[in-house]
PDB file of C-alpha atoms and ligand atoms in Angstrom:
ATOM      1  CA  MET B   1      -8.732  12.257  -5.818  1.00  0.00           C
ATOM      2  CA  GLN B   2     -12.310  12.737  -6.772  1.00  0.00           C
ATOM      3  CA  ALA B   3     -14.479  10.118  -8.571  1.00  0.00           C
ATOM      4  CA  ASP B   4     -13.661  11.528 -11.884  1.00  0.00           C
ATOM      5  CA  ALA B   5      -9.926  11.177 -11.264  1.00  0.00           C
ATOM      6  CA  ILE B   6     -10.487   7.621  -9.913  1.00  0.00           C
ATOM      7  CA  LYS B   7     -12.361   6.726 -13.077  1.00  0.00           C
ATOM      8  CA  ARG B   8      -9.705   8.081 -15.165  1.00  0.00           C
ATOM      9  CA  SER B   9      -6.836   6.370 -13.331  1.00  0.00           C
ATOM     10  CA  LEU B  10      -8.731   3.162 -13.295  1.00  0.00           C
ATOM     11  CA  GLU B  11      -9.285   3.288 -17.087  1.00  0.00           C
ATOM     12  CA  SER B  12      -5.919   4.384 -17.939  1.00  0.00           C
ATOM     13  CA  ASN B  13      -4.603   1.168 -16.168  1.00  0.00           C
ATOM     14  CA  GLY B  14      -7.045  -1.131 -18.132  1.00  0.00           C
ATOM     15  CA  LEU B  15      -9.436  -1.432 -15.199  1.00  0.00           C
ATOM     16  CA  ARG B  16     -13.158  -0.831 -15.465  1.00  0.00           C
ATOM     17  CA  PHE B  17     -14.781   1.502 -12.967  1.00  0.00           C
ATOM     18  CA  THR B  18     -16.882  -0.365 -10.607  1.00  0.00           C
ATOM     19  CA  ALA B  19     -18.563   0.648  -7.365  1.00  0.00           C
ATOM     20  CA  GLN B  20     -16.323  -1.781  -5.405  1.00  0.00           C
ATOM     21  CA  ARG B  21     -13.062  -0.553  -6.783  1.00  0.00           C
ATOM     22  CA  TYR B  22     -14.114   2.929  -6.258  1.00  0.00           C
ATOM     23  CA  ALA B  23     -14.873   1.994  -2.430  1.00  0.00           C
ATOM     24  CA  VAL B  24     -11.438   0.430  -2.105  1.00  0.00           C
ATOM     25  CA  LEU B  25      -9.659   3.314  -3.333  1.00  0.00           C
ATOM     26  CA  ALA B  26     -11.759   5.915  -1.613  1.00  0.00           C
ATOM     27  CA  PHE B  27     -11.123   4.122   1.681  1.00  0.00           C
ATOM     28  CA  LEU B  28      -7.439   4.091   1.043  1.00  0.00           C
ATOM     29  CA  MET B  29      -7.577   7.691   0.366  1.00  0.00           C
ATOM     30  CA  GLU B  30      -9.268   8.583   3.482  1.00  0.00           C
ATOM     31  CA  TYR B  31      -7.422   6.114   5.792  1.00  0.00           C
ATOM     32  CA  LYS B  32      -4.231   7.449   7.596  1.00  0.00           C
ATOM     33  CA  GLY B  33      -2.056   4.343   7.677  1.00  0.00           C
ATOM     34  CA  HIS B  34      -1.585   0.886   6.383  1.00  0.00           C
ATOM     35  CA  PRO B  35      -4.788  -1.283   6.565  1.00  0.00           C
ATOM     36  CA  THR B  36      -4.696  -4.924   6.110  1.00  0.00           C
ATOM     37  CA  ALA B  37      -6.933  -6.591   3.396  1.00  0.00           C
ATOM     38  CA  ALA B  38      -9.282  -7.725   6.130  1.00  0.00           C
ATOM     39  CA  GLU B  39      -9.669  -4.023   7.436  1.00  0.00           C
ATOM     40  CA  ILE B  40     -10.479  -2.815   3.802  1.00  0.00           C
ATOM     41  CA  PHE B  41     -12.840  -5.586   3.360  1.00  0.00           C
ATOM     42  CA  LYS B  42     -14.750  -4.458   6.545  1.00  0.00           C
ATOM     43  CA  ALA B  43     -14.752  -0.945   5.671  1.00  0.00           C
ATOM     44  CA  VAL B  44     -16.041  -1.509   2.153  1.00  0.00           C
ATOM     45  CA  ASN B  45     -18.625  -3.907   3.573  1.00  0.00           C
ATOM     46  CA  ARG B  46     -19.821  -1.326   5.813  1.00  0.00           C
ATOM     47  CA  ILE B  47     -20.605   1.071   2.721  1.00  0.00           C
ATOM     48  CA  ASP B  48     -21.920  -1.894   0.571  1.00  0.00           C
ATOM     49  CA  PRO B  49     -23.056  -4.934   2.614  1.00  0.00           C
ATOM     50  CA  ARG B  50     -23.408  -6.958  -0.574  1.00  0.00           C
ATOM     51  CA  SER B  51     -19.747  -6.838  -1.334  1.00  0.00           C
ATOM     52  CA  SER B  52     -18.113 -10.288  -0.742  1.00  0.00           C
ATOM     53  CA  ARG B  53     -14.953 -10.778   0.846  1.00  0.00           C
ATOM     54  CA  ALA B  54     -13.541 -12.607  -2.349  1.00  0.00           C
ATOM     55  CA  THR B  55     -14.639  -9.700  -4.594  1.00  0.00           C
ATOM     56  CA  THR B  56     -12.983  -7.222  -2.402  1.00  0.00           C
ATOM     57  CA  TYR B  57      -9.717  -9.444  -2.323  1.00  0.00           C
ATOM     58  CA  ASN B  58      -9.807  -9.700  -6.000  1.00  0.00           C
ATOM     59  CA  ASN B  59     -10.275  -5.943  -6.613  1.00  0.00           C
ATOM     60  CA  LEU B  60      -7.438  -5.359  -4.197  1.00  0.00           C
ATOM     61  CA  ARG B  61      -5.229  -7.655  -6.310  1.00  0.00           C
ATOM     62  CA  ASP B  62      -6.187  -5.994  -9.561  1.00  0.00           C
ATOM     63  CA  LEU B  63      -5.480  -2.467  -8.188  1.00  0.00           C
ATOM     64  CA  VAL B  64      -2.060  -3.768  -7.068  1.00  0.00           C
ATOM     65  CA  LYS B  65      -1.295  -5.111 -10.510  1.00  0.00           C
ATOM     66  CA  ALA B  66      -2.454  -1.978 -12.167  1.00  0.00           C
ATOM     67  CA  GLY B  67      -0.147   0.010 -10.028  1.00  0.00           C
ATOM     68  CA  LEU B  68      -2.786   1.986  -8.230  1.00  0.00           C
ATOM     69  CA  VAL B  69      -2.190   0.406  -4.841  1.00  0.00           C
ATOM     70  CA  ARG B  70       1.068  -0.921  -3.302  1.00  0.00           C
ATOM     71  CA  GLU B  71       1.323  -3.940  -1.033  1.00  0.00           C
ATOM     72  CA  VAL B  72       3.715  -3.700   1.639  1.00  0.00           C
ATOM     73  CA  ALA B  73       4.708  -7.232   2.604  1.00  0.00           C
ATOM     74  CA  VAL B  74       5.471  -7.764   6.306  1.00  0.00           C
ATOM     75  CA  GLU B  75       7.065 -11.343   7.052  1.00  0.00           C
ATOM     76  CA  GLY B  76       4.790 -13.356   9.340  1.00  0.00           C
ATOM     77  CA  ARG B  77       1.976 -10.771   9.332  1.00  0.00           C
ATOM     78  CA  ALA B  78      -0.888  -9.968   7.138  1.00  0.00           C
ATOM     79  CA  GLY B  79       0.179  -7.648   4.034  1.00  0.00           C
ATOM     80  CA  ARG B  80      -0.644  -3.999   4.313  1.00  0.00           C
ATOM     81  CA  PHE B  81      -1.827  -1.825   1.629  1.00  0.00           C
ATOM     82  CA  ASP B  82      -1.595   2.002   0.684  1.00  0.00           C
ATOM     83  CA  LEU B  83      -1.876   4.176  -2.552  1.00  0.00           C
ATOM     84  CA  GLU B  84       0.752   4.405  -4.991  1.00  0.00           C
ATOM     85  CA  GLY B  85       0.154   8.242  -4.912  1.00  0.00           C
ATOM     86  CA  VAL B  86       3.235   9.894  -3.404  1.00  0.00           C
ATOM     87  CA  GLN B  87       6.424   7.900  -3.584  1.00  0.00           C
ATOM     88  CA  HIS B  88       7.796   6.913  -0.158  1.00  0.00           C
ATOM     89  CA  HIS B  89       9.791   4.142   1.852  1.00  0.00           C
ATOM     90  CA  HIS B  90       8.602   2.352   4.611  1.00  0.00           C
ATOM     91  CA  PHE B  91       9.688   1.462   8.149  1.00  0.00           C
ATOM     92  CA  ILE B  92       8.440  -1.702   9.793  1.00  0.00           C
ATOM     93  CA  CYS B  93       8.413  -2.199  13.679  1.00  0.00           C
ATOM     94  CA  ASP B  94       9.728  -5.660  14.519  1.00  0.00           C
ATOM     95  CA  ARG B  95       8.008  -5.527  17.824  1.00  0.00           C
ATOM     96  CA  CYS B  96       4.401  -4.297  17.115  1.00  0.00           C
ATOM     97  CA  GLY B  97       4.199  -4.713  13.422  1.00  0.00           C
ATOM     98  CA  ASN B  98       3.422  -1.042  12.748  1.00  0.00           C
ATOM     99  CA  VAL B  99       4.191   0.156   9.123  1.00  0.00           C
ATOM    100  CA  GLU B 100       5.021   3.779   8.869  1.00  0.00           C
ATOM    101  CA  ASP B 101       5.735   5.987   5.948  1.00  0.00           C
ATOM    102  CA  MET B 102       9.381   7.353   5.540  1.00  0.00           C
ATOM    103  CA  GLU B 103      10.240  10.324   3.387  1.00  0.00           C
ATOM    104  CA  TRP B 104      11.166   9.459  -0.109  1.00  0.00           C
ATOM    105  CA  TYR B 105      14.682   9.715  -1.674  1.00  0.00           C
ATOM    106  CA  ASP B 106      16.031   8.146  -4.855  1.00  0.00           C
ATOM    107  CA  VAL B 107      17.757   4.745  -4.480  1.00  0.00           C
ATOM    108  CA  PRO B 108      20.862   4.328  -6.865  1.00  0.00           C
ATOM    109  CA  LYS B 109      19.904   1.766  -9.535  1.00  0.00           C
ATOM    110  CA  PRO B 110      22.052  -1.440 -10.063  1.00  0.00           C
ATOM    111  CA  ASP B 111      24.533  -1.090 -12.789  1.00  0.00           C
ATOM    112  CA  SER B 112      23.452  -2.555 -16.276  1.00  0.00           C
ATOM    113  CA  ARG B 113      25.924  -5.459 -15.803  1.00  0.00           C
ATOM    114  CA  SER B 114      24.000  -6.818 -12.868  1.00  0.00           C
ATOM    115  CA  LEU B 115      20.641  -5.659 -14.104  1.00  0.00           C
ATOM    116  CA  GLY B 116      20.909  -7.626 -17.224  1.00  0.00           C
ATOM    117  CA  LYS B 117      17.695  -7.581 -19.517  1.00  0.00           C
ATOM    118  CA  ARG B 118      15.572  -6.915 -16.385  1.00  0.00           C
ATOM    119  CA  VAL B 119      13.317  -3.766 -16.293  1.00  0.00           C
ATOM    120  CA  VAL B 120      12.994  -2.085 -13.030  1.00  0.00           C
ATOM    121  CA  ARG B 121       9.744  -0.155 -12.452  1.00  0.00           C
ATOM    122  CA  ASP B 122      10.043   0.812  -8.932  1.00  0.00           C
ATOM    123  CA  CYS B 123      12.410   0.296  -5.835  1.00  0.00           C
ATOM    124  CA  GLN B 124      11.567   1.062  -2.415  1.00  0.00           C
ATOM    125  CA  LEU B 125      13.267   0.652   0.809  1.00  0.00           C
ATOM    126  CA  ILE B 126      11.993  -1.115   3.920  1.00  0.00           C
ATOM    127  CA  PHE B 127      13.639  -0.136   7.085  1.00  0.00           C
ATOM    128  CA  ARG B 128      13.233  -2.487  10.095  1.00  0.00           C
ATOM    129  CA  GLY B 129      13.769  -2.029  13.746  1.00  0.00           C
ATOM    130  CA  PHE B 130      11.694  -0.453  16.605  1.00  0.00           C
ATOM    131  CA  CYS B 131       9.285   2.297  16.090  1.00  0.00           C
ATOM    132  CA  MET B 132       9.193   5.234  18.265  1.00  0.00           C
ATOM    133  CA  ASN B 133       6.732   3.644  20.948  1.00  0.00           C
ATOM    134  CA  CYS B 134       8.889   0.446  21.036  1.00  0.00           C
ATOM    135  CA  ALA B 135      12.463   1.624  20.912  1.00  0.00           C
ATOM    136  CA  PRO B 136      14.102   0.895  24.264  1.00  0.00           C
ATOM    137  CA  ARG B 137      14.373   4.202  26.360  1.00  0.00           C
ATOM    138  CA  ARG B 138      17.767   5.481  26.644  1.00  0.00           C
ATOM    139  CA  ALA B 139      19.065   5.610  30.308  1.00  0.00           C
ATOM    140  CA  ARG B 140      20.048   9.283  31.168  1.00  0.00           C
TER     141      ARG B 140
HETATM  142 ZN1  LIG J   1       6.475  -0.666  17.513  1.00  0.00          ZN
HETATM  143 ZN1  LIG J   2       3.025   3.784   3.011  1.00  0.00          ZN
END
């Protein structure tokens, strides 16, 4: 995504284009992985030292609300963020807390009886267990 595309997607989601929001999105585009809010703040602050922690966190929250950024909640640890670009599921390691992307496949929707009047916008799975580094090695 270039600056133009970022501007368009911010505006089509009812958000004003600001240097800060741009910096948050640009960082998430570059970063391979799932940074915490603190890591995002550090990176944005390096580019623009005037940006405050509160502004960065507010921008992050606005971007999540607008559906441009996704927050992956990790119990007992800081939430992790990534772009809503390509749909994918997540895998969280219970040992090191690593968050990894898993290939997307459609999850069946609940039937209308259990859904009621709720409107489902998105459904993603979180697999839990041990990542490849932490999985116990199998004895030969
Ligand atoms: Zn692990
Ligand atoms: Zn992800």
